[in-house]
Amino acid sequence: MKRFTVLLFAFIFMIPLCACSKNPAPPSSSSISSALSSPYDAEIRAEYKGITFTAKIHKILPGYCDISFSSPQSLKDLSVSFKENCVDISYKGIAVSLDPKEISGSAAAALVVSALDKITSPDGINVSLVDSALIVSGETDGDYFELRLDPKTYNLLSLNSPSKELKVEFLNFDFVKTE
């Protein structure tokens, strides 16, 4: 009977330990920022204020990004290169360079690049683990954004900026190997 009582108490004390398994903590914002400071390529499918478009993104460094639009037909062949102090826009042989401050803050490409640049700095972003995806949220130019990332690879999955009516899905995301 004594043995039974000891086993019963041991079992009772083990039940709470098994039931209290913790969800893994999300990685730090600095580890995510460090990973996403590396170059990468991705195709995107986006909707911006009712307009759907596709494009390829080549992110070189924080502050440097090339976007080439492939659809709809009216945007095909449009390319936008963001550099630290300059934005180059090219369309069917016509090219112009602008100061980034001259670009409308509501332009879809500018919103995407601003959010992607914001997450390369751990300051001002929040990281959480929700439904087996990392959620990185923050603000850029006063607009809230939310990025979903794969928790194992840090591959970008989606970007959402409700106030700007922007939804982006990342396809074929790939970190570019540098030598």
CSV table of N, CA and C in Angstrom, one decimal:
chain,number,residue,atom,x,y,z
A,1,MET,N,0.8,-1.2,0.0
A,1,MET,CA,0.0,0.0,0.0
A,1,MET,C,0.9,1.3,0.0
A,2,LYS,N,2.0,1.2,0.7
A,2,LYS,CA,2.9,2.3,0.8
A,2,LYS,C,3.5,2.6,-0.6
A,3,ARG,N,3.8,1.6,-1.3
A,3,ARG,CA,4.4,1.7,-2.7
A,3,ARG,C,3.3,2.3,-3.6
A,4,PHE,N,2.1,1.9,-3.5
A,4,PHE,CA,1.0,2.4,-4.3
A,4,PHE,C,0.8,3.9,-4.0
A,5,THR,N,0.9,4.3,-2.8
A,5,THR,CA,0.7,5.7,-2.4
A,5,THR,C,1.9,6.6,-3.0
A,6,VAL,N,3.1,6.1,-2.9
A,6,VAL,CA,4.2,6.8,-3.5
A,6,VAL,C,4.1,7.0,-5.0
A,7,LEU,N,3.7,5.9,-5.7
A,7,LEU,CA,3.5,6.0,-7.1
A,7,LEU,C,2.3,6.9,-7.5
A,8,LEU,N,1.3,6.9,-6.7
A,8,LEU,CA,0.2,7.8,-6.9
A,8,LEU,C,0.6,9.3,-6.8
A,9,PHE,N,1.3,9.6,-5.7
A,9,PHE,CA,1.8,11.0,-5.6
A,9,PHE,C,2.8,11.4,-6.7
A,10,ALA,N,3.6,10.5,-7.1
A,10,ALA,CA,4.6,10.8,-8.2
A,10,ALA,C,3.8,11.1,-9.5
A,11,PHE,N,2.8,10.2,-9.7
A,11,PHE,CA,2.0,10.4,-10.9
A,11,PHE,C,1.2,11.8,-10.9
A,12,ILE,N,0.7,12.1,-9.7
A,12,ILE,CA,-0.1,13.4,-9.6
A,12,ILE,C,0.8,14.6,-9.8
A,13,PHE,N,2.1,14.5,-9.3
A,13,PHE,CA,3.0,15.6,-9.5
A,13,PHE,C,3.5,15.7,-11.0
A,14,MET,N,3.5,14.6,-11.7
A,14,MET,CA,4.0,14.6,-13.1
A,14,MET,C,3.0,15.1,-14.1
A,15,ILE,N,1.7,15.0,-13.8
A,15,ILE,CA,0.7,15.5,-14.7
A,15,ILE,C,0.8,17.0,-15.0
A,16,PRO,N,1.0,17.8,-14.0
A,16,PRO,CA,1.1,19.2,-14.3
A,16,PRO,C,2.4,19.5,-15.1
A,17,LEU,N,3.4,18.8,-14.9
A,17,LEU,CA,4.7,19.0,-15.6
A,17,LEU,C,4.5,18.7,-17.1
A,18,CYS,N,3.7,17.6,-17.4
A,18,CYS,CA,3.5,17.3,-18.8
A,18,CYS,C,2.5,18.2,-19.5
A,19,ALA,N,1.6,18.7,-18.7
A,19,ALA,CA,0.5,19.6,-19.3
A,19,ALA,C,1.0,21.0,-19.5
A,20,CYS,N,2.2,21.3,-18.9
A,20,CYS,CA,2.6,22.7,-19.0
A,20,CYS,C,3.8,22.9,-20.0
A,21,SER,N,3.7,22.1,-21.0
A,21,SER,CA,4.8,22.3,-22.0
A,21,SER,C,4.7,23.7,-22.6
A,22,LYS,N,5.8,24.4,-22.7
A,22,LYS,CA,5.8,25.8,-23.2
A,22,LYS,C,5.9,25.8,-24.7
A,23,ASN,N,5.3,26.8,-25.3
A,23,ASN,CA,5.5,27.0,-26.7
A,23,ASN,C,6.9,27.6,-26.8
A,24,PRO,N,7.7,27.3,-27.9
A,24,PRO,CA,9.0,27.8,-28.0
A,24,PRO,C,8.9,29.3,-28.2
A,25,ALA,N,9.9,30.0,-27.6
A,25,ALA,CA,10.0,31.4,-27.7
A,25,ALA,C,10.4,31.8,-29.1
A,26,PRO,N,9.9,32.9,-29.6
A,26,PRO,CA,10.3,33.3,-31.0
A,26,PRO,C,11.7,33.8,-30.9
A,27,PRO,N,12.4,33.7,-32.1
A,27,PRO,CA,13.8,34.2,-32.1
A,27,PRO,C,13.8,35.7,-31.8
A,28,SER,N,15.0,36.2,-31.5
A,28,SER,CA,15.1,37.6,-31.2
A,28,SER,C,15.0,38.5,-32.5
A,29,SER,N,14.6,39.7,-32.3
A,29,SER,CA,14.5,40.6,-33.5
A,29,SER,C,15.9,40.8,-34.1
A,30,SER,N,16.9,40.8,-33.3
A,30,SER,CA,18.3,41.0,-33.9
A,30,SER,C,18.7,39.8,-34.8
A,31,SER,N,18.3,38.5,-34.4
A,31,SER,CA,18.6,37.4,-35.3
A,31,SER,C,17.9,37.4,-36.6
A,32,ILE,N,16.6,37.9,-36.5
A,32,ILE,CA,15.8,38.0,-37.8
A,32,ILE,C,16.4,39.1,-38.6
A,33,SER,N,16.7,40.3,-38.0
A,33,SER,CA,17.2,41.4,-38.7
A,33,SER,C,18.6,41.0,-39.4
A,34,SER,N,19.4,40.3,-38.7
A,34,SER,CA,20.7,39.9,-39.3
A,34,SER,C,20.5,39.0,-40.5
A,35,ALA,N,19.6,38.0,-40.4
A,35,ALA,CA,19.3,37.1,-41.5
A,35,ALA,C,18.8,37.8,-42.7
A,36,LEU,N,17.8,38.7,-42.5
A,36,LEU,CA,17.2,39.4,-43.6
A,36,LEU,C,18.0,40.6,-44.1
A,37,SER,N,19.2,40.8,-43.6
A,37,SER,CA,20.1,41.8,-44.1
A,37,SER,C,20.9,41.2,-45.2
A,38,SER,N,20.8,39.9,-45.4
A,38,SER,CA,21.5,39.1,-46.4
A,38,SER,C,20.8,39.3,-47.8
A,39,PRO,N,21.5,39.3,-48.9
A,39,PRO,CA,20.8,39.4,-50.2
A,39,PRO,C,19.8,38.2,-50.4
A,40,TYR,N,18.7,38.6,-51.1
A,40,TYR,CA,17.7,37.5,-51.5
A,40,TYR,C,16.9,37.9,-52.7
A,41,ASP,N,16.4,36.9,-53.3
A,41,ASP,CA,15.5,37.1,-54.5
A,41,ASP,C,14.1,36.5,-54.2
A,42,ALA,N,13.1,37.1,-54.8
A,42,ALA,CA,11.7,36.5,-54.6
A,42,ALA,C,10.8,37.0,-55.7
A,43,GLU,N,9.8,36.2,-56.0
A,43,GLU,CA,8.8,36.7,-56.8
A,43,GLU,C,7.6,37.1,-55.9
A,44,ILE,N,6.9,38.1,-56.3
A,44,ILE,CA,5.7,38.5,-55.4
A,44,ILE,C,4.5,38.6,-56.2
A,45,ARG,N,3.4,38.3,-55.6
A,45,ARG,CA,2.1,38.5,-56.1
A,45,ARG,C,1.4,39.5,-55.1
A,46,ALA,N,1.0,40.6,-55.6
A,46,ALA,CA,0.5,41.6,-54.7
A,46,ALA,C,-0.8,42.2,-55.1
A,47,GLU,N,-1.6,42.8,-54.1
A,47,GLU,CA,-2.8,43.5,-54.4
A,47,GLU,C,-2.6,44.9,-53.7
A,48,TYR,N,-2.8,45.9,-54.4
A,48,TYR,CA,-2.6,47.3,-53.8
A,48,TYR,C,-3.8,48.1,-54.3
A,49,LYS,N,-4.7,48.5,-53.3
A,49,LYS,CA,-5.9,49.3,-53.6
A,49,LYS,C,-6.7,48.8,-54.8
A,50,GLY,N,-6.9,47.4,-54.8
A,50,GLY,CA,-7.7,46.8,-55.8
A,50,GLY,C,-6.9,46.4,-57.1
A,51,ILE,N,-5.7,46.8,-57.2
A,51,ILE,CA,-4.9,46.4,-58.4
A,51,ILE,C,-4.0,45.2,-58.1
A,52,THR,N,-4.0,44.2,-58.9
A,52,THR,CA,-3.2,43.0,-58.6
A,52,THR,C,-2.0,43.1,-59.6
A,53,PHE,N,-0.8,42.8,-59.1
A,53,PHE,CA,0.4,42.8,-59.9
A,53,PHE,C,1.4,41.7,-59.4
A,54,THR,N,2.3,41.4,-60.3
A,54,THR,CA,3.4,40.5,-60.0
A,54,THR,C,4.7,41.1,-60.3
A,55,ALA,N,5.7,40.8,-59.6
A,55,ALA,CA,7.0,41.4,-59.8
A,55,ALA,C,8.1,40.4,-59.2
A,56,LYS,N,9.3,40.7,-59.6
A,56,LYS,CA,10.5,40.1,-59.0
A,56,LYS,C,11.3,41.1,-58.2
A,57,ILE,N,11.7,40.6,-57.0
A,57,ILE,CA,12.5,41.5,-56.1
A,57,ILE,C,13.9,40.9,-56.0
A,58,HIS,N,14.8,41.8,-56.1
A,58,HIS,CA,16.2,41.4,-55.8
A,58,HIS,C,16.7,42.4,-54.7
A,59,LYS,N,16.8,41.9,-53.5
A,59,LYS,CA,17.2,42.7,-52.3
A,59,LYS,C,18.7,42.5,-52.2
A,60,ILE,N,19.5,43.6,-52.3
A,60,ILE,CA,20.9,43.4,-52.3
A,60,ILE,C,21.5,43.6,-50.9
A,61,LEU,N,21.2,44.8,-50.3
A,61,LEU,CA,21.6,45.2,-49.0
A,61,LEU,C,20.5,46.0,-48.4
A,62,PRO,N,20.5,46.3,-47.1
A,62,PRO,CA,19.5,47.2,-46.6
A,62,PRO,C,19.7,48.6,-47.3
A,63,GLY,N,18.6,49.1,-47.8
A,63,GLY,CA,18.6,50.4,-48.6
A,63,GLY,C,18.8,50.2,-50.1
A,64,TYR,N,19.1,49.0,-50.5
A,64,TYR,CA,19.3,48.7,-52.0
A,64,TYR,C,18.4,47.5,-52.4
A,65,CYS,N,17.5,47.8,-53.4
A,65,CYS,CA,16.5,46.8,-53.8
A,65,CYS,C,16.1,47.1,-55.2
A,66,ASP,N,16.0,46.0,-56.1
A,66,ASP,CA,15.5,46.2,-57.4
A,66,ASP,C,14.2,45.4,-57.5
A,67,ILE,N,13.2,46.1,-58.2
A,67,ILE,CA,11.9,45.5,-58.4
A,67,ILE,C,11.6,45.6,-59.9
A,68,SER,N,11.3,44.4,-60.5
A,68,SER,CA,10.9,44.4,-61.9
A,68,SER,C,9.5,43.8,-62.0
A,69,PHE,N,8.6,44.6,-62.6
A,69,PHE,CA,7.2,44.2,-62.7
A,69,PHE,C,7.0,43.3,-63.9
A,70,SER,N,6.1,42.3,-63.8
A,70,SER,CA,5.8,41.4,-64.9
A,70,SER,C,4.4,41.4,-65.3
A,71,SER,N,3.5,41.8,-64.4
A,71,SER,CA,2.1,42.0,-64.8
A,71,SER,C,1.4,43.0,-63.8
A,72,PRO,N,0.3,43.6,-64.2
A,72,PRO,CA,-0.4,43.4,-65.5
A,72,PRO,C,0.4,44.0,-66.7
A,73,GLN,N,-0.2,43.9,-67.8
A,73,GLN,CA,0.5,44.3,-69.0
A,73,GLN,C,0.9,45.8,-69.0
A,74,SER,N,0.1,46.6,-68.3
A,74,SER,CA,0.5,48.0,-68.3
A,74,SER,C,1.7,48.3,-67.4
A,75,LEU,N,2.1,47.4,-66.5
A,75,LEU,CA,3.3,47.6,-65.7
A,75,LEU,C,4.5,46.7,-66.2
A,76,LYS,N,4.2,45.8,-67.1
A,76,LYS,CA,5.3,45.0,-67.6
A,76,LYS,C,6.4,45.8,-68.1
A,77,ASP,N,7.6,45.4,-67.8
A,77,ASP,CA,8.8,46.1,-68.2
A,77,ASP,C,9.1,47.4,-67.3
A,78,LEU,N,8.3,47.6,-66.3
A,78,LEU,CA,8.6,48.7,-65.4
A,78,LEU,C,9.6,48.2,-64.4
A,79,SER,N,10.7,48.9,-64.1
A,79,SER,CA,11.7,48.5,-63.1
A,79,SER,C,12.0,49.7,-62.2
A,80,VAL,N,12.1,49.4,-60.9
A,80,VAL,CA,12.4,50.4,-59.9
A,80,VAL,C,13.6,49.9,-59.1
A,81,SER,N,14.6,50.8,-59.1
A,81,SER,CA,15.8,50.4,-58.2
A,81,SER,C,15.9,51.4,-57.1
A,82,PHE,N,15.8,50.9,-55.9
A,82,PHE,CA,16.0,51.8,-54.7
A,82,PHE,C,17.4,51.7,-54.2
A,83,LYS,N,18.0,52.8,-54.1
A,83,LYS,CA,19.4,53.0,-53.5
A,83,LYS,C,19.2,53.9,-52.4
A,84,GLU,N,20.3,54.0,-51.5
A,84,GLU,CA,20.2,54.8,-50.3
A,84,GLU,C,19.7,56.2,-50.6
A,85,ASN,N,20.2,56.9,-51.6
A,85,ASN,CA,19.8,58.3,-51.8
A,85,ASN,C,19.2,58.5,-53.2
A,86,CYS,N,18.8,57.5,-53.8
A,86,CYS,CA,18.3,57.7,-55.2
A,86,CYS,C,17.3,56.5,-55.6
A,87,VAL,N,16.3,56.8,-56.4
A,87,VAL,CA,15.4,55.8,-56.9
A,87,VAL,C,15.4,56.0,-58.4
A,88,ASP,N,15.9,54.9,-59.1
A,88,ASP,CA,15.9,54.9,-60.6
A,88,ASP,C,14.7,54.2,-61.1
A,89,ILE,N,13.9,54.8,-62.0
A,89,ILE,CA,12.7,54.2,-62.5
A,89,ILE,C,12.9,54.1,-64.0
A,90,SER,N,12.7,52.9,-64.6
A,90,SER,CA,12.9,52.7,-66.0
A,90,SER,C,11.6,52.0,-66.6
A,91,TYR,N,11.2,52.5,-67.7
A,91,TYR,CA,10.0,51.9,-68.3
A,91,TYR,C,10.1,52.1,-69.9
A,92,LYS,N,10.2,50.9,-70.5
A,92,LYS,CA,10.3,50.9,-72.0
A,92,LYS,C,11.2,51.9,-72.6
A,93,GLY,N,12.5,51.9,-72.0
A,93,GLY,CA,13.5,52.8,-72.6
A,93,GLY,C,13.6,54.2,-72.0
A,94,ILE,N,12.6,54.5,-71.2
A,94,ILE,CA,12.6,55.9,-70.6
A,94,ILE,C,13.1,55.7,-69.1
A,95,ALA,N,14.1,56.5,-68.7
A,95,ALA,CA,14.6,56.3,-67.4
A,95,ALA,C,14.6,57.7,-66.7
A,96,VAL,N,14.4,57.6,-65.4
A,96,VAL,CA,14.5,58.8,-64.6
A,96,VAL,C,15.1,58.5,-63.2
A,97,SER,N,15.9,59.3,-62.6
A,97,SER,CA,16.4,59.2,-61.3
A,97,SER,C,15.7,60.2,-60.4
A,98,LEU,N,15.3,59.8,-59.2
A,98,LEU,CA,14.6,60.7,-58.3
A,98,LEU,C,15.1,60.6,-56.9
A,99,ASP,N,14.9,61.7,-56.1
A,99,ASP,CA,15.2,61.6,-54.7
A,99,ASP,C,14.1,60.8,-54.1
A,100,PRO,N,14.5,59.9,-53.2
A,100,PRO,CA,13.4,59.0,-52.5
A,100,PRO,C,12.3,59.8,-51.9
A,101,LYS,N,12.6,61.0,-51.4
A,101,LYS,CA,11.6,61.9,-50.8
A,101,LYS,C,10.5,62.4,-51.8
A,102,GLU,N,10.9,62.3,-53.1
A,102,GLU,CA,9.9,62.8,-54.1
A,102,GLU,C,8.9,61.7,-54.5
A,103,ILE,N,9.2,60.4,-54.1
A,103,ILE,CA,8.3,59.3,-54.4
A,103,ILE,C,7.1,59.4,-53.4
A,104,SER,N,6.0,59.2,-53.9
A,104,SER,CA,4.8,59.2,-53.1
A,104,SER,C,4.9,58.1,-52.0
A,105,GLY,N,4.6,58.4,-50.8
A,105,GLY,CA,4.6,57.4,-49.7
A,105,GLY,C,3.6,56.3,-49.9
A,106,SER,N,2.6,56.5,-50.8
A,106,SER,CA,1.6,55.5,-51.0
A,106,SER,C,1.9,54.6,-52.2
A,107,ALA,N,3.1,54.8,-52.9
A,107,ALA,CA,3.4,53.9,-54.0
A,107,ALA,C,3.7,52.5,-53.4
A,108,ALA,N,3.2,51.5,-54.1
A,108,ALA,CA,3.3,50.1,-53.6
A,108,ALA,C,4.7,49.7,-53.4
A,109,ALA,N,5.6,49.9,-54.5
A,109,ALA,CA,7.0,49.5,-54.4
A,109,ALA,C,7.7,50.2,-53.2
A,110,ALA,N,7.4,51.5,-53.0
A,110,ALA,CA,8.0,52.2,-51.9
A,110,ALA,C,7.6,51.6,-50.5
A,111,LEU,N,6.3,51.2,-50.4
A,111,LEU,CA,5.8,50.6,-49.2
A,111,LEU,C,6.5,49.2,-48.9
A,112,VAL,N,6.6,48.4,-49.9
A,112,VAL,CA,7.3,47.1,-49.8
A,112,VAL,C,8.7,47.3,-49.4
A,113,VAL,N,9.5,48.1,-50.1
A,113,VAL,CA,10.9,48.3,-49.7
A,113,VAL,C,11.1,48.9,-48.3
A,114,SER,N,10.2,49.9,-48.0
A,114,SER,CA,10.3,50.5,-46.6
A,114,SER,C,10.1,49.4,-45.5
A,115,ALA,N,9.2,48.5,-45.7
A,115,ALA,CA,9.0,47.4,-44.7
A,115,ALA,C,10.1,46.5,-44.7
A,116,LEU,N,10.6,46.1,-45.9
A,116,LEU,CA,11.8,45.2,-45.9
A,116,LEU,C,13.0,45.8,-45.3
A,117,ASP,N,13.2,47.1,-45.5
A,117,ASP,CA,14.3,47.8,-44.9
A,117,ASP,C,14.2,47.9,-43.4
A,118,LYS,N,12.9,48.2,-42.9
A,118,LYS,CA,12.7,48.3,-41.5
A,118,LYS,C,13.1,47.1,-40.7
A,119,ILE,N,12.8,45.9,-41.2
A,119,ILE,CA,13.1,44.7,-40.5
A,119,ILE,C,14.6,44.3,-40.5
A,120,THR,N,15.4,45.1,-41.2
A,120,THR,CA,16.9,44.8,-41.1
A,120,THR,C,17.5,45.5,-39.9
A,121,SER,N,16.7,46.3,-39.2
A,121,SER,CA,17.1,46.9,-37.9
A,121,SER,C,16.3,46.3,-36.8
A,122,PRO,N,16.8,45.8,-35.8
A,122,PRO,CA,16.0,45.2,-34.7
A,122,PRO,C,15.2,46.2,-33.9
A,123,ASP,N,15.5,47.5,-34.0
A,123,ASP,CA,14.8,48.5,-33.3
A,123,ASP,C,13.5,48.8,-33.9
A,124,GLY,N,12.4,48.8,-33.1
A,124,GLY,CA,11.1,49.2,-33.5
A,124,GLY,C,10.3,48.1,-34.2
A,125,ILE,N,10.8,46.9,-34.1
A,125,ILE,CA,10.0,45.8,-34.6
A,125,ILE,C,9.6,44.8,-33.5
A,126,ASN,N,8.5,44.2,-33.6
A,126,ASN,CA,8.0,43.2,-32.7
A,126,ASN,C,8.0,41.8,-33.3
A,127,VAL,N,8.4,40.8,-32.6
A,127,VAL,CA,8.4,39.4,-33.1
A,127,VAL,C,7.5,38.5,-32.3
A,128,SER,N,6.7,37.7,-32.9
A,128,SER,CA,5.9,36.8,-32.2
A,128,SER,C,5.7,35.5,-33.0
A,129,LEU,N,5.4,34.4,-32.4
A,129,LEU,CA,5.1,33.2,-33.1
A,129,LEU,C,3.6,32.9,-33.0
A,130,VAL,N,3.0,32.9,-34.2
A,130,VAL,CA,1.5,32.7,-34.3
A,130,VAL,C,1.2,31.6,-35.4
A,131,ASP,N,0.5,30.6,-35.0
A,131,ASP,CA,0.1,29.6,-36.0
A,131,ASP,C,1.3,29.1,-36.8
A,132,SER,N,2.3,28.7,-36.2
A,132,SER,CA,3.5,28.2,-36.8
A,132,SER,C,4.2,29.1,-37.9
A,133,ALA,N,4.0,30.4,-37.7
A,133,ALA,CA,4.7,31.4,-38.5
A,133,ALA,C,5.2,32.5,-37.6
A,134,LEU,N,6.4,33.1,-38.0
A,134,LEU,CA,6.9,34.2,-37.2
A,134,LEU,C,6.2,35.5,-37.8
A,135,ILE,N,5.7,36.3,-36.9
A,135,ILE,CA,5.1,37.5,-37.3
A,135,ILE,C,6.0,38.7,-36.8
A,136,VAL,N,6.5,39.4,-37.8
A,136,VAL,CA,7.3,40.6,-37.5
A,136,VAL,C,6.5,41.8,-37.8
A,137,SER,N,6.2,42.7,-36.9
A,137,SER,CA,5.4,43.8,-37.1
A,137,SER,C,6.1,45.1,-36.7
A,138,GLY,N,5.7,46.2,-37.3
A,138,GLY,CA,6.3,47.5,-37.0
A,138,GLY,C,5.6,48.6,-37.7
A,139,GLU,N,6.2,49.7,-37.7
A,139,GLU,CA,5.7,50.9,-38.5
A,139,GLU,C,6.8,51.5,-39.3
A,140,THR,N,6.4,51.9,-40.5
A,140,THR,CA,7.3,52.7,-41.4
A,140,THR,C,6.6,53.9,-41.9
A,141,ASP,N,7.1,55.0,-41.7
A,141,ASP,CA,6.5,56.3,-42.1
A,141,ASP,C,5.0,56.4,-41.6
A,142,GLY,N,4.8,55.9,-40.3
A,142,GLY,CA,3.5,56.0,-39.7
A,142,GLY,C,2.5,54.9,-40.1
A,143,ASP,N,2.9,54.0,-41.0
A,143,ASP,CA,2.0,52.9,-41.4
A,143,ASP,C,2.4,51.6,-40.8
A,144,TYR,N,1.4,50.9,-40.2
A,144,TYR,CA,1.6,49.6,-39.6
A,144,TYR,C,1.8,48.6,-40.7
A,145,PHE,N,2.7,47.7,-40.5
A,145,PHE,CA,2.9,46.5,-41.4
A,145,PHE,C,3.1,45.2,-40.6
A,146,GLU,N,2.8,44.1,-41.2
A,146,GLU,CA,3.0,42.8,-40.6
A,146,GLU,C,3.6,41.9,-41.6
A,147,LEU,N,4.7,41.3,-41.3
A,147,LEU,CA,5.4,40.3,-42.2
A,147,LEU,C,5.3,39.0,-41.6
A,148,ARG,N,4.9,37.9,-42.4
A,148,ARG,CA,4.9,36.6,-41.9
A,148,ARG,C,6.2,35.9,-42.5
A,149,LEU,N,6.9,35.2,-41.6
A,149,LEU,CA,8.1,34.5,-42.0
A,149,LEU,C,8.0,33.0,-41.6
A,150,ASP,N,8.7,32.2,-42.4
A,150,ASP,CA,8.9,30.8,-42.0
A,150,ASP,C,9.8,30.8,-40.7
A,151,PRO,N,9.4,30.1,-39.7
A,151,PRO,CA,10.2,30.2,-38.4
A,151,PRO,C,11.5,29.5,-38.5
A,152,LYS,N,11.7,28.6,-39.4
A,152,LYS,CA,12.9,27.8,-39.5
A,152,LYS,C,13.9,28.4,-40.4
A,153,THR,N,13.5,28.9,-41.6
A,153,THR,CA,14.4,29.5,-42.6
A,153,THR,C,14.4,31.0,-42.7
A,154,TYR,N,13.4,31.6,-42.0
A,154,TYR,CA,13.3,33.1,-42.1
A,154,TYR,C,12.9,33.6,-43.5
A,155,ASN,N,12.4,32.6,-44.4
A,155,ASN,CA,11.9,33.0,-45.7
A,155,ASN,C,10.7,33.9,-45.5
A,156,LEU,N,10.6,34.9,-46.3
A,156,LEU,CA,9.4,35.8,-46.2
A,156,LEU,C,8.2,35.0,-46.8
A,157,LEU,N,7.0,35.1,-46.2
A,157,LEU,CA,5.8,34.5,-46.7
A,157,LEU,C,4.8,35.5,-47.2
A,158,SER,N,4.6,36.6,-46.4
A,158,SER,CA,3.6,37.6,-46.8
A,158,SER,C,3.9,38.9,-46.1
A,159,LEU,N,3.3,39.9,-46.6
A,159,LEU,CA,3.4,41.3,-46.1
A,159,LEU,C,2.0,41.9,-46.2
A,160,ASN,N,1.6,42.5,-45.1
A,160,ASN,CA,0.3,43.1,-45.1
A,160,ASN,C,0.4,44.5,-44.4
A,161,SER,N,-0.1,45.5,-45.1
A,161,SER,CA,-0.2,46.9,-44.6
A,161,SER,C,-1.7,47.4,-44.8
A,162,PRO,N,-2.5,47.1,-43.8
A,162,PRO,CA,-4.0,47.4,-43.9
A,162,PRO,C,-4.3,48.8,-44.2
A,163,SER,N,-3.6,49.8,-43.6
A,163,SER,CA,-3.9,51.2,-43.8
A,163,SER,C,-3.6,51.6,-45.2
A,164,LYS,N,-2.7,50.9,-45.9
A,164,LYS,CA,-2.4,51.3,-47.3
A,164,LYS,C,-3.0,50.3,-48.3
A,165,GLU,N,-3.8,49.4,-47.8
A,165,GLU,CA,-4.5,48.4,-48.6
A,165,GLU,C,-3.6,47.6,-49.5
A,166,LEU,N,-2.5,47.1,-48.9
A,166,LEU,CA,-1.4,46.4,-49.5
A,166,LEU,C,-1.3,45.0,-48.9
A,167,LYS,N,-1.4,44.0,-49.8
A,167,LYS,CA,-1.2,42.6,-49.4
A,167,LYS,C,-0.2,42.0,-50.4
A,168,VAL,N,0.9,41.4,-49.9
A,168,VAL,CA,1.9,40.8,-50.7
A,168,VAL,C,2.1,39.4,-50.3
A,169,GLU,N,2.2,38.5,-51.3
A,169,GLU,CA,2.6,37.1,-51.1
A,169,GLU,C,3.9,36.9,-51.8
A,170,PHE,N,4.9,36.3,-51.0
A,170,PHE,CA,6.2,36.0,-51.5
A,170,PHE,C,6.3,34.6,-52.0
A,171,LEU,N,6.7,34.5,-53.3
A,171,LEU,CA,6.8,33.2,-53.9
A,171,LEU,C,8.3,32.9,-54.2
A,172,ASN,N,8.7,31.7,-54.2
A,172,ASN,CA,10.1,31.3,-54.6
A,172,ASN,C,11.1,32.2,-53.9
A,173,PHE,N,11.0,32.4,-52.6
A,173,PHE,CA,11.9,33.2,-51.8
A,173,PHE,C,13.2,32.4,-51.7
A,174,ASP,N,14.4,33.1,-51.9
A,174,ASP,CA,15.7,32.4,-51.9
A,174,ASP,C,16.8,33.4,-51.5
A,175,PHE,N,17.5,33.0,-50.4
A,175,PHE,CA,18.6,33.8,-50.0
A,175,PHE,C,19.7,33.6,-51.0
A,176,VAL,N,20.4,34.6,-51.5
A,176,VAL,CA,21.4,34.6,-52.5
A,176,VAL,C,22.7,34.3,-51.7
A,177,LYS,N,23.4,33.3,-52.2
A,177,LYS,CA,24.7,32.9,-51.6
A,177,LYS,C,25.7,33.9,-52.0
A,178,THR,N,26.5,34.5,-51.1
A,178,THR,CA,27.6,35.4,-51.4
A,178,THR,C,28.9,34.7,-51.1
A,179,GLU,N,29.9,35.0,-51.9
A,179,GLU,CA,31.2,34.4,-51.7
A,179,GLU,C,32.2,35.2,-50.9
